[in-house]
Each structure stands twice: as structure tokens, then as C-alpha cells.
Amino acid sequence: MRRTLRRAGSVAALTMVLALPAAADETPKRGGTLVYMIPADAPPSFDAQREETYATIHAAAPFYSTLIRANPMDPGSPDMVCDLCTEMPQPSENGTAYTFKIREGVKFHDGTPLTAADVAASWNKIIFPTEGVVSPRQSNFLMVDKVETTGPSTVVFHLKFATDSFIPALADPYAWIYSKAKLDQDMHWYEKNVQGSGPFKFVNYETGQSIEGVRNPDYYHAGLPYLDGFKGIFADKQVTRVEAIRSGQAAIEFRGFPPTVRDELQQALGDKLAVQTSDWNCGGLITPNHKKKPFDDPRVRRALTLAIDRWGSAPELSKIAIVHTVGGVTFPGSPLAVTKEELQQVAGYWPDIEKSRTEARRLLKEAGAENLSFTLLNRSVDQPYKYYGIWVVDQWSKIGVHATQKVLPTGPWFQAMRDEDFDVTVEGNCQNVVNPLADIGKYLPHTISPSNYGNFEDEHEVELYNRILRELDKSQQHDLLREFNKYVLDEQAHGIFLLWWYRIVPYQSYVKGWKIGPSHYVNQDLGTVWLDQ
């Protein structure tokens, strides 16, 4: 692998190839069971409001509904659509209130009615979690003052201030709507149980093996779903998933494969294979534990980022891993993203890697950490976590730093981070709909953003984030986001951003009605999928 990471030219330009899920003259067929692969050993729990992994989404999203969502036929569009609501609302005159009308006649799978009270209870759990309840995306809703019902079919979100980030944040695919009665009984009930109102009903789960669902005949979107059912098969080894698709035992894996797998499957299956690709609102991140010395010293953290040759490594790494683009904390496809010239002023992105590494060695010496040695926590997922790990360990060796990887399955990996039981960890900052103003919340202190495992406090960073949320002028937003990039990645090096990902989904061509987007969390309820068999 080290031979493939030789220095190359500048990163390739962004591209996006989106194939339509079905031709306009195709009529969806009913029936059949979709078998697909889930690239994980098992979900940590079934409570999406608690979790941060696709393992939960890909396993159980078909059982649940959300208030609003990305358009299933155009999941990359900034225009959100209703799921449980009847129409997308307009904000109040001052932009601080949004009123949603909830569909009538919707039922949970146990036959009980779903009302505005269930929607409000679910969102209150997400935005205002009680003690002992984990809500990783809580920081995306700092603008919300309260959520209330004004009738059995009306929910009102009251904001503290007007902001562009609210509606995109509300389209969170993890924001499944739960039964208020179940939450009142036990806030943790959904961690081990499945009970939704989505297009499919739960049938069976074999831990670490598979999960199955069957068509919900009472689904509120008329005519959907098309499938009789689905079966998701867990497999954390890429070779197992690839062989399942090649042999026809499974039709698709929704997360994405590296270019080499696409080429391998195209050669084996020919015109029986379809491929969709997209820029991916997902990036690699190295998080130092600020509570562990010497990572409480910004000079050490800064040295670690300065050692990494992003510009030189990206072209070669993109040939073997699902990574693609050099960028900062804001999705490169967004108009609010920093420019290449702005990014090159940030430590770790300087165009001269030797200059960077000379400065890194100087900082380590100044901090008394010249012979730094530590354990790098990593996730037992090949793409791209293990590739990231091998890459950065090699890069750090160039400045005399010795890192040894400790690789754990998804559940224990998350738990180790939550328990603060690590020196430095590899993470993925993966978001859903492109919403730069909210997506950077991942970088806020853990007391603000539970999904940040750096274990630090930083009042200035929080103040800067609040300014960004309140700014409505796009040019000012860009300037503030540039300042945020510089502060978080350079001056404090709270996080060490690596590379943005690129999504490649090869699948059996008989799968229709699904369209790729810039997130592997979005568009996973399978309601519009059909099989041309």
C-alpha cells in the first residue's frame, strides 16, 4: 500500500454522474424481495436518534417515517419534501416559527395512530435529550427554542433566531418518528426494539446475520412500497459483499465500493450491472483526545496535521479507496466551501509538504514530544477506515512519530470513544443533506455536540459557530466559514481532517427506483425501489 501512496499531482476535479433510477417510460413492477448487503457486523442499537452509523440506517430505515426528507427521486437537491407532513411550511414573518400539519390516518405497525404528539415527542428527544439519553446531532438544532403541538395534527417549531440551516437539519434521516407512548414508558425502548410507521414491517433480526421486513399494506404513501419485502445481510468483509453481488445472491450494497470493485464487477457482469456515482458528504477525520497528554497541547495536534501530504496522496489513494477530494470542514460541492487558495493557507494544506514537515518536527521538539508514540483507535471497516489508518501511520512516520493501530468492531469502537478510552481515533464525519451551517457542528465541544469525541471546551469556537448560524448573507457566511476552518483545523487543530469521500454504487441492473445522493444515510427506506424481473 505504501507504494501506491507516492506523491502525485494536484487532486482531480470534482465530478458527479447521477444515473436516473428508471427511464421515464418504465412502469414499476410490484412484488419480489430485495436482498442487499450491509457493510457492518451489526448495528450498535436500533435507535437511530442515538446512533451515528449507516449500520442502523441501512438495517432499519425501511421501518420508519420522518417528518420531512430529501426527495427520493433527487436526493441531492436542496429542496426537501414532506414525509409525514402534508406540505412544506413557510416560516413566520420573522423567520422564527414553522408550523407543520401532520397526515391523518397514519398508523404505527402495531395499529395505533400516529399523531402530532408522537412527532413532537420524537423531536423533543432529539433536541432536548434528558439525562442518560444520547443525541449526537443535538448541536444541529441550537436555534430551536421549543417544539409543541397545537392540536392532534399540528406541530410548531419555535426558533430562537432566523437561520438558513433549520429546514435542511430537520430533514435528518436519523430523525425517525417514535411512539410517544413507548418513549413515556422507556426512553431507551427503541434501542432494542423496532416499531415504526414506514413502508415495511419488521419480521426478523438475526444478530450479526440479517434483518427482514415485509410490505406494510397500510402505508400512507399511496401505491408504495412496490416490493413484497426485503432482506439485509450483514457482512463486514468487502470480499464477501462483492462475491454476493457477483454471484447474484444479493443485488446491491448501498454504501459504496472503491473503483477497483466497480471494475471487477463490470468485467464479471457486463450489462447486468448498473453503476451510480456521486460526490459524498462524508469525510475522514483524526480526533486527538485532548484529555490525554501530550494531545492537550495544540502544538502536538498541529504537528500531526502538518505531517500529512493530502495534495500528493489523494490521486493515488483514490484509486484504491472510497476517497477523492482535498477539502476543509465544509462539503466541497457547496458554494460555501473554502477555495483551494484559501485552504492552502491552513496548516496541513500547504502546497510544500517538506516545509510542512519541517514545521511539524519543530513543533514536536518545542512541545517536548520528539519521540511521540501512541495508539491509534480505528474502526474495523475496510473502506476507507483501514486505508486511512495505514496512510496516516505512514505519514506520521515521516516526522518520527510512531503510531500503532487498535482496530475494533463498530459497536466497541463507538463505545471506546464515548468512554474516552483512546489516545487518537480515526472517525468519519458523515452528514446527510448538504447543510454546511449545521454540518460543522461535529467540530464543536462535546458538551455542545455529543458526536465530538475530542474532549475539549472552547468558548471562542462556540461563539463563532453561533455567529455563523445567525448570518443570513451568503458572502458573510463564506467568510465566517473560512475563519472557522482556520481556527479549528490550524490554530487549535481540534480535528485533523483527511479527505472527502466519493461514492460508487455498482448493483444488479434489475434494481430500479433508487437514486444515489451525496449521503449513504439518505433515501434508504426502500419505498420507491422495484425489481425488473
Short mmCIF file of C-alpha atoms in Angstrom, two decimals:
data_model
loop_
_atom_site.label_atom_id
_atom_site.label_comp_id
_atom_site.label_asym_id
_atom_site.label_seq_id
_atom_site.Cartn_x
_atom_site.Cartn_y
_atom_site.Cartn_z
CA MET A 1 0.00 0.00 0.00
CA ARG A 2 2.83 2.39 0.77
CA ARG A 3 4.00 2.08 -2.83
CA THR A 4 0.61 3.33 -4.03
CA LEU A 5 0.77 6.43 -1.85
CA ARG A 6 3.63 8.09 -3.71
CA ARG A 7 3.43 11.76 -4.37
CA ALA A 8 1.30 12.71 -7.38
CA GLY A 9 -0.14 15.88 -8.88
CA SER A 10 -2.98 18.01 -7.58
CA VAL A 11 -6.34 16.44 -6.79
CA ALA A 12 -8.70 15.66 -9.65
CA ALA A 13 -11.65 17.96 -10.24
CA LEU A 14 -14.99 17.17 -8.65
CA THR A 15 -17.37 15.13 -10.81
CA MET A 16 -20.84 13.79 -10.34
CA VAL A 17 -22.53 11.19 -12.51
CA LEU A 18 -26.08 10.51 -11.49
CA ALA A 19 -27.97 7.84 -13.40
CA LEU A 20 -31.73 8.04 -13.33
CA PRO A 21 -33.27 5.24 -11.25
CA ALA A 22 -35.62 4.32 -14.07
CA ALA A 23 -36.38 5.59 -17.55
CA ALA A 24 -39.44 7.78 -17.85
CA ASP A 25 -41.31 5.15 -19.86
CA GLU A 26 -40.70 2.35 -17.37
CA THR A 27 -43.68 1.25 -15.29
CA PRO A 28 -42.73 -0.03 -11.81
CA LYS A 29 -43.43 -3.70 -11.21
CA ARG A 30 -44.84 -4.98 -7.95
CA GLY A 31 -43.57 -7.89 -5.92
CA GLY A 32 -40.31 -9.57 -5.14
CA THR A 33 -37.84 -9.38 -2.29
CA LEU A 34 -34.79 -7.14 -2.43
CA VAL A 35 -31.69 -8.76 -0.97
CA TYR A 36 -28.90 -6.32 -0.20
CA MET A 37 -25.64 -6.25 1.72
CA ILE A 38 -24.96 -4.15 4.83
CA PRO A 39 -21.21 -3.47 5.30
CA ALA A 40 -21.09 -3.93 9.06
CA ASP A 41 -21.04 -6.69 11.64
CA ALA A 42 -24.19 -5.39 13.38
CA PRO A 43 -25.76 -2.06 14.39
CA PRO A 44 -24.81 -0.83 17.89
CA SER A 45 -28.54 -0.36 18.52
CA PHE A 46 -31.76 0.19 16.57
CA ASP A 47 -32.32 3.71 17.91
CA ALA A 48 -31.32 5.96 15.01
CA GLN A 49 -31.79 9.06 17.14
CA ARG A 50 -28.94 7.70 19.30
CA GLU A 51 -26.62 6.25 16.67
CA GLU A 52 -24.21 7.69 14.12
CA THR A 53 -23.69 4.72 11.82
CA TYR A 54 -25.10 3.58 8.49
CA ALA A 55 -25.38 0.11 10.06
CA THR A 56 -28.51 1.30 11.88
CA ILE A 57 -29.88 3.26 8.91
CA HIS A 58 -29.38 0.53 6.31
CA ALA A 59 -30.83 -2.08 8.63
CA ALA A 60 -33.94 -0.33 9.92
CA ALA A 61 -34.78 2.83 7.92
CA PRO A 62 -37.45 0.90 5.91
CA PHE A 63 -39.48 0.50 9.12
CA TYR A 64 -39.68 4.22 9.94
CA SER A 65 -41.07 7.57 8.87
CA THR A 66 -39.62 11.05 9.20
CA LEU A 67 -41.27 14.48 9.28
CA ILE A 68 -39.56 15.72 6.12
CA ARG A 69 -36.86 14.20 3.93
CA ALA A 70 -34.74 14.56 0.82
CA ASN A 71 -36.63 13.95 -2.41
CA PRO A 72 -36.30 10.18 -3.15
CA MET A 73 -36.07 10.92 -6.87
CA ASP A 74 -33.48 13.67 -6.41
CA PRO A 75 -31.76 13.17 -3.04
CA GLY A 76 -29.00 15.64 -3.92
CA SER A 77 -31.45 18.51 -4.36
CA PRO A 78 -31.61 21.25 -1.71
CA ASP A 79 -35.40 21.13 -1.88
CA MET A 80 -36.86 18.98 0.89
CA VAL A 81 -40.23 17.19 0.65
CA CYS A 82 -42.84 16.05 3.14
CA ASP A 83 -42.97 12.55 4.53
CA LEU A 84 -45.39 12.72 7.47
CA CYS A 85 -46.35 16.35 6.90
CA THR A 86 -48.94 17.40 4.33
CA GLU A 87 -46.97 20.29 2.82
CA MET A 88 -43.71 22.10 3.40
CA PRO A 89 -44.39 25.13 5.62
CA GLN A 90 -43.39 28.74 5.19
CA PRO A 91 -41.64 30.39 8.14
CA SER A 92 -43.43 33.01 10.17
CA GLU A 93 -42.88 36.65 9.23
CA ASN A 94 -39.79 36.98 11.42
CA GLY A 95 -38.49 33.54 10.43
CA THR A 96 -38.71 32.06 13.93
CA ALA A 97 -41.68 29.67 13.70
CA TYR A 98 -42.52 26.76 11.41
CA THR A 99 -45.93 25.07 11.59
CA PHE A 100 -46.33 21.52 10.24
CA LYS A 101 -49.62 19.80 9.51
CA ILE A 102 -49.36 16.04 10.07
CA ARG A 103 -51.08 13.50 7.82
CA GLU A 104 -54.22 11.99 9.26
CA GLY A 105 -54.81 8.25 9.29
CA VAL A 106 -51.16 7.25 9.69
CA LYS A 107 -50.64 4.18 11.87
CA PHE A 108 -47.72 2.63 13.65
CA HIS A 109 -47.20 -1.00 12.74
CA ASP A 110 -48.97 -2.15 15.89
CA GLY A 111 -52.12 -0.40 14.64
CA THR A 112 -52.01 2.61 16.99
CA PRO A 113 -52.50 6.04 15.37
CA LEU A 114 -49.56 8.38 14.77
CA THR A 115 -50.36 11.97 15.73
CA ALA A 116 -48.63 15.30 16.20
CA ALA A 117 -47.90 14.27 19.80
CA ASP A 118 -45.64 11.45 18.55
CA VAL A 119 -43.82 13.83 16.20
CA ALA A 120 -43.28 16.40 18.96
CA ALA A 121 -42.13 13.75 21.46
CA SER A 122 -39.61 12.36 18.98
CA TRP A 123 -38.17 15.78 18.19
CA ASN A 124 -38.01 16.79 21.83
CA LYS A 125 -35.96 13.65 22.49
CA ILE A 126 -33.55 14.68 19.72
CA ILE A 127 -33.28 18.40 20.53
CA PHE A 128 -33.70 18.37 24.31
CA PRO A 129 -32.47 14.93 25.45
CA THR A 130 -32.99 14.08 29.10
CA GLU A 131 -30.18 12.80 31.30
CA GLY A 132 -28.86 9.46 30.08
CA VAL A 133 -30.19 9.94 26.53
CA VAL A 134 -27.59 10.30 23.76
CA SER A 135 -28.40 12.66 20.87
CA PRO A 136 -25.37 13.07 18.56
CA ARG A 137 -26.99 15.64 16.26
CA GLN A 138 -28.35 17.83 19.04
CA SER A 139 -25.93 20.62 18.06
CA ASN A 140 -27.67 20.94 14.67
CA PHE A 141 -30.68 22.40 16.50
CA LEU A 142 -29.17 25.09 18.69
CA MET A 143 -31.58 27.51 17.03
CA VAL A 144 -34.69 25.69 18.36
CA ASP A 145 -36.36 27.16 21.44
CA LYS A 146 -39.22 24.68 21.82
CA VAL A 147 -41.38 22.14 19.99
CA GLU A 148 -45.06 21.99 20.78
CA THR A 149 -48.38 20.68 19.48
CA THR A 150 -51.37 22.94 18.95
CA GLY A 151 -53.75 20.13 18.08
CA PRO A 152 -53.75 16.43 17.17
CA SER A 153 -52.34 17.17 13.70
CA THR A 154 -50.25 20.32 14.21
CA VAL A 155 -46.63 20.67 15.35
CA VAL A 156 -44.88 24.03 15.75
CA PHE A 157 -41.12 24.56 15.96
CA HIS A 158 -40.25 27.86 17.65
CA LEU A 159 -36.75 29.16 16.88
CA LYS A 160 -34.56 31.49 18.92
CA PHE A 161 -33.45 33.23 15.74
CA ALA A 162 -33.93 33.01 11.99
CA THR A 163 -31.41 30.77 10.19
CA ASP A 164 -30.90 29.07 6.84
CA SER A 165 -29.82 25.84 8.49
CA PHE A 166 -33.09 24.78 10.15
CA ILE A 167 -35.05 23.09 7.34
CA PRO A 168 -32.07 21.10 5.97
CA ALA A 169 -31.26 19.99 9.53
CA LEU A 170 -34.87 18.89 10.01
CA ALA A 171 -34.54 16.52 7.04
CA ASP A 172 -32.23 14.34 9.13
CA PRO A 173 -32.70 10.69 8.03
CA TYR A 174 -31.84 9.61 11.59
CA ALA A 175 -34.85 11.53 12.96
CA TRP A 176 -37.27 8.61 12.96
CA ILE A 177 -40.66 9.29 14.46
CA TYR A 178 -41.33 7.16 17.53
CA SER A 179 -44.44 6.46 19.57
CA LYS A 180 -44.84 8.92 22.44
CA ALA A 181 -46.42 6.14 24.49
CA LYS A 182 -43.31 3.97 24.02
CA LEU A 183 -41.00 6.88 24.91
CA ASP A 184 -43.04 7.72 28.00
CA GLN A 185 -42.72 4.08 29.02
CA ASP A 186 -38.96 3.88 28.38
CA MET A 187 -36.73 6.37 26.56
CA HIS A 188 -34.39 3.51 25.69
CA TRP A 189 -37.08 1.17 24.31
CA TYR A 190 -36.13 1.76 20.68
CA GLU A 191 -32.52 0.73 21.21
CA LYS A 192 -33.55 -2.95 21.24
CA ASN A 193 -37.00 -2.86 19.64
CA VAL A 194 -38.39 -1.91 16.22
CA GLN A 195 -41.81 -0.25 15.88
CA GLY A 196 -42.34 2.35 13.17
CA SER A 197 -44.82 3.55 10.57
CA GLY A 198 -42.67 3.20 7.44
CA PRO A 199 -43.17 1.26 4.20
CA PHE A 200 -42.10 -2.09 5.69
CA LYS A 201 -42.96 -4.01 8.84
CA PHE A 202 -40.34 -5.76 10.92
CA VAL A 203 -40.21 -9.56 10.51
CA ASN A 204 -36.95 -10.89 11.92
CA TYR A 205 -33.44 -9.98 13.06
CA GLU A 206 -30.58 -12.44 13.49
CA THR A 207 -27.79 -10.65 15.31
CA GLY A 208 -24.85 -10.05 13.02
CA GLN A 209 -26.52 -12.08 10.25
CA SER A 210 -29.58 -10.48 8.68
CA ILE A 211 -32.70 -8.37 9.09
CA GLU A 212 -36.01 -8.81 7.22
CA GLY A 213 -39.09 -6.74 6.53
CA VAL A 214 -42.39 -7.22 4.74
CA ARG A 215 -44.59 -4.77 2.85
CA ASN A 216 -46.77 -2.51 5.04
CA PRO A 217 -50.27 -2.66 3.48
CA ASP A 218 -51.33 0.42 5.45
CA TYR A 219 -48.50 2.67 4.27
CA TYR A 220 -49.72 6.24 3.86
CA HIS A 221 -47.96 6.98 0.55
CA ALA A 222 -50.48 5.60 -1.94
CA GLY A 223 -49.22 2.72 -4.07
CA LEU A 224 -45.98 2.27 -2.15
CA PRO A 225 -43.93 0.24 -1.49
CA TYR A 226 -43.56 -1.87 -4.63
CA LEU A 227 -41.56 -4.66 -3.02
CA ASP A 228 -43.14 -7.55 -1.12
CA GLY A 229 -40.23 -7.36 1.30
CA PHE A 230 -36.50 -7.06 1.81
CA LYS A 231 -33.62 -8.86 3.44
CA GLY A 232 -30.46 -7.06 4.53
CA ILE A 233 -27.42 -9.28 5.07
CA PHE A 234 -24.62 -8.09 7.38
CA ALA A 235 -21.06 -8.66 6.16
CA ASP A 236 -18.15 -6.58 7.39
CA LYS A 237 -15.72 -8.10 4.86
CA GLN A 238 -15.69 -6.45 1.44
CA VAL A 239 -14.80 -9.66 -0.35
CA THR A 240 -17.97 -11.30 1.00
CA ARG A 241 -20.18 -8.45 -0.19
CA VAL A 242 -18.60 -8.31 -3.64
CA GLU A 243 -18.97 -12.06 -4.16
CA ALA A 244 -22.64 -11.89 -3.10
CA ILE A 245 -23.38 -9.28 -5.79
CA ARG A 246 -21.27 -11.01 -8.44
CA SER A 247 -22.96 -14.36 -7.82
CA GLY A 248 -26.45 -12.87 -7.73
CA GLN A 249 -27.07 -13.79 -4.10
CA ALA A 250 -27.57 -10.08 -3.40
CA ALA A 251 -28.45 -7.17 -5.65
CA ILE A 252 -26.75 -4.15 -4.13
CA GLU A 253 -24.78 -2.62 -1.29
CA PHE A 254 -25.96 0.96 -0.76
CA ARG A 255 -22.89 2.42 0.94
CA GLY A 256 -20.33 2.27 -1.85
CA PHE A 257 -17.25 0.46 -3.18
CA PRO A 258 -13.80 1.58 -4.38
CA PRO A 259 -13.08 1.90 -8.13
CA THR A 260 -11.35 -1.48 -8.25
CA VAL A 261 -14.53 -3.28 -7.17
CA ARG A 262 -16.61 -1.41 -9.75
CA ASP A 263 -14.18 -2.50 -12.46
CA GLU A 264 -14.15 -6.09 -11.21
CA LEU A 265 -17.95 -6.34 -11.18
CA GLN A 266 -18.29 -4.68 -14.59
CA GLN A 267 -15.92 -7.22 -16.08
CA ALA A 268 -17.82 -10.11 -14.47
CA LEU A 269 -21.40 -8.96 -15.08
CA GLY A 270 -21.27 -6.76 -18.17
CA ASP A 271 -24.63 -5.18 -18.98
CA LYS A 272 -26.21 -6.92 -15.99
CA LEU A 273 -24.50 -4.31 -13.82
CA ALA A 274 -25.57 -0.70 -13.33
CA VAL A 275 -23.44 1.95 -11.58
CA GLN A 276 -24.30 5.24 -9.93
CA THR A 277 -21.68 7.64 -8.55
CA SER A 278 -21.73 10.85 -6.55
CA ASP A 279 -19.60 13.21 -4.53
CA TRP A 280 -20.03 12.15 -0.91
CA ASN A 281 -20.89 14.43 2.00
CA CYS A 282 -18.57 12.34 4.13
CA GLY A 283 -15.01 12.93 5.20
CA GLY A 284 -12.27 11.28 7.20
CA LEU A 285 -11.24 12.82 10.48
CA ILE A 286 -8.49 12.18 13.01
CA THR A 287 -9.57 13.18 16.53
CA PRO A 288 -6.95 13.56 19.28
CA ASN A 289 -8.20 13.04 22.83
CA HIS A 290 -7.42 16.42 24.43
CA LYS A 291 -7.59 14.82 27.89
CA LYS A 292 -4.59 12.62 27.10
CA LYS A 293 -1.13 14.14 27.15
CA PRO A 294 0.53 15.36 25.01
CA PHE A 295 -2.60 15.85 22.87
CA ASP A 296 -3.77 18.61 25.19
CA ASP A 297 -1.04 20.70 23.53
CA PRO A 298 -2.13 22.36 20.24
CA ARG A 299 1.47 22.25 19.02
CA VAL A 300 1.37 18.44 19.03
CA ARG A 301 -2.01 18.32 17.33
CA ARG A 302 -0.82 20.82 14.74
CA ALA A 303 2.29 18.75 14.07
CA LEU A 304 0.15 15.69 13.32
CA THR A 305 -1.84 17.52 10.66
CA LEU A 306 1.23 19.19 9.15
CA ALA A 307 2.81 15.77 8.53
CA ILE A 308 0.03 14.59 6.19
CA ASP A 309 0.52 15.13 2.45
CA ARG A 310 -3.08 15.45 1.30
CA TRP A 311 -2.39 17.01 -2.11
CA GLY A 312 0.22 14.43 -3.03
CA SER A 313 -1.60 11.36 -1.69
CA ALA A 314 -5.19 11.96 -2.82
CA PRO A 315 -4.84 10.96 -6.51
CA GLU A 316 -3.22 7.61 -5.75
CA LEU A 317 -5.30 6.83 -2.67
CA SER A 318 -8.49 7.48 -4.66
CA LYS A 319 -7.61 4.54 -6.92
CA ILE A 320 -7.89 2.01 -4.10
CA ALA A 321 -10.20 3.62 -1.54
CA ILE A 322 -13.51 5.50 -1.48
CA VAL A 323 -11.79 8.87 -1.08
CA HIS A 324 -11.41 11.60 -3.63
CA THR A 325 -11.12 15.27 -2.79
CA VAL A 326 -8.88 17.51 -0.70
CA GLY A 327 -11.05 19.90 1.30
CA GLY A 328 -11.80 21.55 4.61
CA VAL A 329 -14.65 21.10 7.06
CA THR A 330 -17.29 22.22 4.51
CA PHE A 331 -18.52 19.91 1.72
CA PRO A 332 -16.50 20.76 -1.43
CA GLY A 333 -19.62 20.74 -3.60
CA SER A 334 -21.16 23.55 -1.57
CA PRO A 335 -20.94 27.19 -2.69
CA LEU A 336 -19.92 27.95 0.90
CA ALA A 337 -16.82 25.75 0.71
CA VAL A 338 -13.42 27.39 1.03
CA THR A 339 -11.46 27.78 -2.19
CA LYS A 340 -8.25 25.90 -2.92
CA GLU A 341 -6.27 29.10 -2.43
CA GLU A 342 -7.93 29.76 0.94
CA LEU A 343 -7.39 26.16 2.01
CA GLN A 344 -3.68 26.29 1.21
CA GLN A 345 -3.26 28.92 3.92
CA VAL A 346 -4.31 26.32 6.53
CA ALA A 347 -1.76 24.10 8.31
CA GLY A 348 -1.78 20.65 6.76
CA TYR A 349 -2.78 22.02 3.36
CA TRP A 350 0.35 23.98 2.49
CA PRO A 351 1.47 23.11 -1.06
CA ASP A 352 5.05 22.44 0.10
CA ILE A 353 4.98 19.20 2.13
CA GLU A 354 8.65 19.44 3.12
CA LYS A 355 8.04 22.88 4.60
CA SER A 356 5.07 21.41 6.49
CA ARG A 357 7.03 18.50 7.90
CA THR A 358 9.94 20.72 8.93
CA GLU A 359 7.47 22.84 10.91
CA ALA A 360 5.90 19.68 12.37
CA ARG A 361 9.26 18.46 13.70
CA ARG A 362 9.98 21.90 15.16
CA LEU A 363 6.63 21.94 16.98
CA LEU A 364 7.16 18.46 18.44
CA LYS A 365 10.60 19.44 19.70
CA GLU A 366 9.25 22.65 21.20
CA ALA A 367 6.49 20.68 22.94
CA GLY A 368 8.92 18.06 24.26
CA ALA A 369 7.32 15.30 22.17
CA GLU A 370 10.06 14.47 19.66
CA ASN A 371 9.75 10.71 20.15
CA LEU A 372 5.97 10.64 20.24
CA SER A 373 4.41 7.18 20.33
CA PHE A 374 0.70 6.40 20.74
CA THR A 375 -2.15 4.04 19.88
CA LEU A 376 -4.47 4.96 17.01
CA LEU A 377 -8.02 3.67 17.56
CA ASN A 378 -9.70 2.62 14.33
CA ARG A 379 -12.91 1.03 13.11
CA SER A 380 -12.99 -2.49 11.70
CA VAL A 381 -14.34 -1.34 8.33
CA ASP A 382 -12.10 -1.67 5.30
CA GLN A 383 -13.37 1.31 3.32
CA PRO A 384 -11.98 3.79 4.00
CA TYR A 385 -11.11 3.45 7.70
CA LYS A 386 -8.35 0.86 7.46
CA TYR A 387 -6.89 2.64 4.43
CA TYR A 388 -6.95 5.92 6.34
CA GLY A 389 -5.19 4.25 9.25
CA ILE A 390 -2.38 2.73 7.17
CA TRP A 391 -1.95 6.03 5.33
CA VAL A 392 -1.68 8.34 8.35
CA VAL A 393 0.57 5.97 10.29
CA ASP A 394 2.95 6.05 7.32
CA GLN A 395 2.68 9.86 7.01
CA TRP A 396 3.41 10.41 10.70
CA SER A 397 6.49 8.20 10.48
CA LYS A 398 7.98 10.86 8.19
CA ILE A 399 8.30 13.18 11.20
CA GLY A 400 9.47 10.49 13.64
CA VAL A 401 6.07 9.71 15.18
CA HIS A 402 5.26 6.06 15.87
CA ALA A 403 1.56 5.10 15.92
CA THR A 404 0.19 1.59 16.42
CA GLN A 405 -3.36 0.81 15.32
CA LYS A 406 -6.00 -0.75 17.56
CA VAL A 407 -8.91 -1.88 15.38
CA LEU A 408 -12.33 -2.58 16.93
CA PRO A 409 -15.76 -3.60 15.56
CA THR A 410 -18.25 -0.75 15.14
CA GLY A 411 -20.02 -1.08 18.49
CA PRO A 412 -16.90 -1.31 20.68
CA TRP A 413 -15.24 1.42 18.60
CA PHE A 414 -18.08 3.83 19.35
CA GLN A 415 -18.08 2.78 23.00
CA ALA A 416 -14.34 3.38 23.35
CA MET A 417 -14.79 6.92 22.04
CA ARG A 418 -17.77 7.54 24.31
CA ASP A 419 -15.77 6.21 27.28
CA GLU A 420 -12.79 8.48 26.37
CA ASP A 421 -10.70 5.30 26.18
CA PHE A 422 -8.31 6.27 23.37
CA ASP A 423 -5.30 8.44 22.52
CA VAL A 424 -6.18 9.37 18.94
CA THR A 425 -9.00 7.95 16.81
CA VAL A 426 -9.97 7.67 13.16
CA GLU A 427 -13.52 8.89 12.55
CA GLY A 428 -15.88 9.67 9.70
CA ASN A 429 -17.74 12.96 9.70
CA CYS A 430 -20.65 11.88 7.54
CA GLN A 431 -23.68 14.09 7.10
CA ASN A 432 -26.93 13.69 5.20
CA VAL A 433 -28.40 16.53 3.16
CA VAL A 434 -25.77 19.14 2.31
CA ASN A 435 -26.13 21.77 5.03
CA PRO A 436 -22.76 23.40 5.76
CA LEU A 437 -24.06 25.65 8.52
CA ALA A 438 -25.16 22.65 10.55
CA ASP A 439 -22.64 20.07 9.35
CA ILE A 440 -19.74 21.83 11.06
CA GLY A 441 -21.46 21.24 14.40
CA LYS A 442 -19.48 17.98 14.58
CA TYR A 443 -16.42 20.06 15.46
CA LEU A 444 -17.96 21.78 18.49
CA PRO A 445 -17.06 20.73 22.07
CA HIS A 446 -18.70 17.53 23.32
CA THR A 447 -20.92 19.49 25.71
CA ILE A 448 -22.47 21.13 22.63
CA SER A 449 -22.02 18.34 20.11
CA PRO A 450 -22.17 14.83 21.65
CA SER A 451 -20.73 13.40 18.42
CA ASN A 452 -17.41 15.19 19.05
CA TYR A 453 -15.04 12.93 20.98
CA GLY A 454 -12.12 15.35 21.31
CA ASN A 455 -12.98 16.09 24.96
CA PHE A 456 -12.25 19.82 24.98
CA GLU A 457 -14.01 23.09 25.72
CA ASP A 458 -13.63 26.15 23.51
CA GLU A 459 -15.84 29.19 24.11
CA HIS A 460 -14.45 31.08 21.11
CA GLU A 461 -15.31 28.24 18.74
CA VAL A 462 -18.87 28.09 20.07
CA GLU A 463 -19.23 31.87 19.74
CA LEU A 464 -18.00 31.70 16.13
CA TYR A 465 -20.45 28.89 15.34
CA ASN A 466 -23.34 30.91 16.77
CA ARG A 467 -22.37 33.84 14.54
CA ILE A 468 -22.39 31.52 11.51
CA LEU A 469 -25.85 30.18 12.34
CA ARG A 470 -27.31 33.67 12.64
CA GLU A 471 -25.73 35.08 9.48
CA LEU A 472 -28.13 35.17 6.51
CA ASP A 473 -25.83 36.90 3.99
CA LYS A 474 -24.10 34.25 1.86
CA SER A 475 -20.86 36.16 1.35
CA GLN A 476 -20.59 36.74 5.09
CA GLN A 477 -21.36 33.08 5.73
CA HIS A 478 -18.47 32.12 3.46
CA ASP A 479 -16.07 34.45 5.26
CA LEU A 480 -17.12 33.12 8.65
CA LEU A 481 -16.76 29.51 7.49
CA ARG A 482 -13.26 30.31 6.22
CA GLU A 483 -12.44 31.69 9.67
CA PHE A 484 -13.92 28.54 11.27
CA ASN A 485 -11.74 26.31 9.05
CA LYS A 486 -8.61 28.24 10.00
CA TYR A 487 -9.38 28.21 13.71
CA VAL A 488 -10.47 24.57 14.08
CA LEU A 489 -8.03 22.89 11.68
CA ASP A 490 -5.00 25.14 12.09
CA GLU A 491 -4.83 27.39 15.15
CA GLN A 492 -6.25 24.80 17.56
CA ALA A 493 -6.15 21.65 15.40
CA HIS A 494 -9.10 20.27 17.37
CA GLY A 495 -9.65 17.88 14.48
CA ILE A 496 -7.39 16.68 11.68
CA PHE A 497 -9.44 16.45 8.50
CA LEU A 498 -8.20 13.95 5.91
CA LEU A 499 -10.02 13.62 2.56
CA TRP A 500 -13.61 13.77 1.33
CA TRP A 501 -15.10 10.52 0.08
CA TYR A 502 -16.50 9.54 -3.31
CA ARG A 503 -19.49 7.23 -3.62
CA ILE A 504 -19.57 4.41 -6.20
CA VAL A 505 -22.54 2.03 -6.07
CA PRO A 506 -22.46 -0.88 -8.56
CA TYR A 507 -25.54 -3.12 -8.48
CA GLN A 508 -27.59 -5.67 -10.38
CA SER A 509 -29.34 -3.72 -13.15
CA TYR A 510 -32.75 -5.19 -12.34
CA VAL A 511 -32.91 -2.92 -9.28
CA LYS A 512 -34.97 0.15 -10.21
CA GLY A 513 -36.47 3.16 -8.46
CA TRP A 514 -33.45 4.08 -6.34
CA LYS A 515 -31.27 7.11 -6.95
CA ILE A 516 -27.93 7.88 -5.38
CA GLY A 517 -27.27 11.06 -3.44
CA PRO A 518 -24.35 12.69 -1.64
CA SER A 519 -25.14 10.69 1.51
CA HIS A 520 -25.42 6.98 2.26
CA TYR A 521 -27.93 7.80 5.01
CA VAL A 522 -30.50 9.46 2.75
CA ASN A 523 -33.10 7.62 0.62
CA GLN A 524 -32.82 4.29 2.42
CA ASP A 525 -36.45 3.46 3.28
CA LEU A 526 -36.73 1.41 0.02
CA GLY A 527 -40.27 2.67 -0.53
CA THR A 528 -39.73 3.51 -4.22
CA VAL A 529 -37.50 0.54 -5.10
CA TRP A 530 -38.80 -2.09 -7.52
CA LEU A 531 -37.36 -5.13 -9.29
CA ASP A 532 -37.43 -5.53 -13.07
CA GLN A 533 -37.58 -9.32 -13.02
#
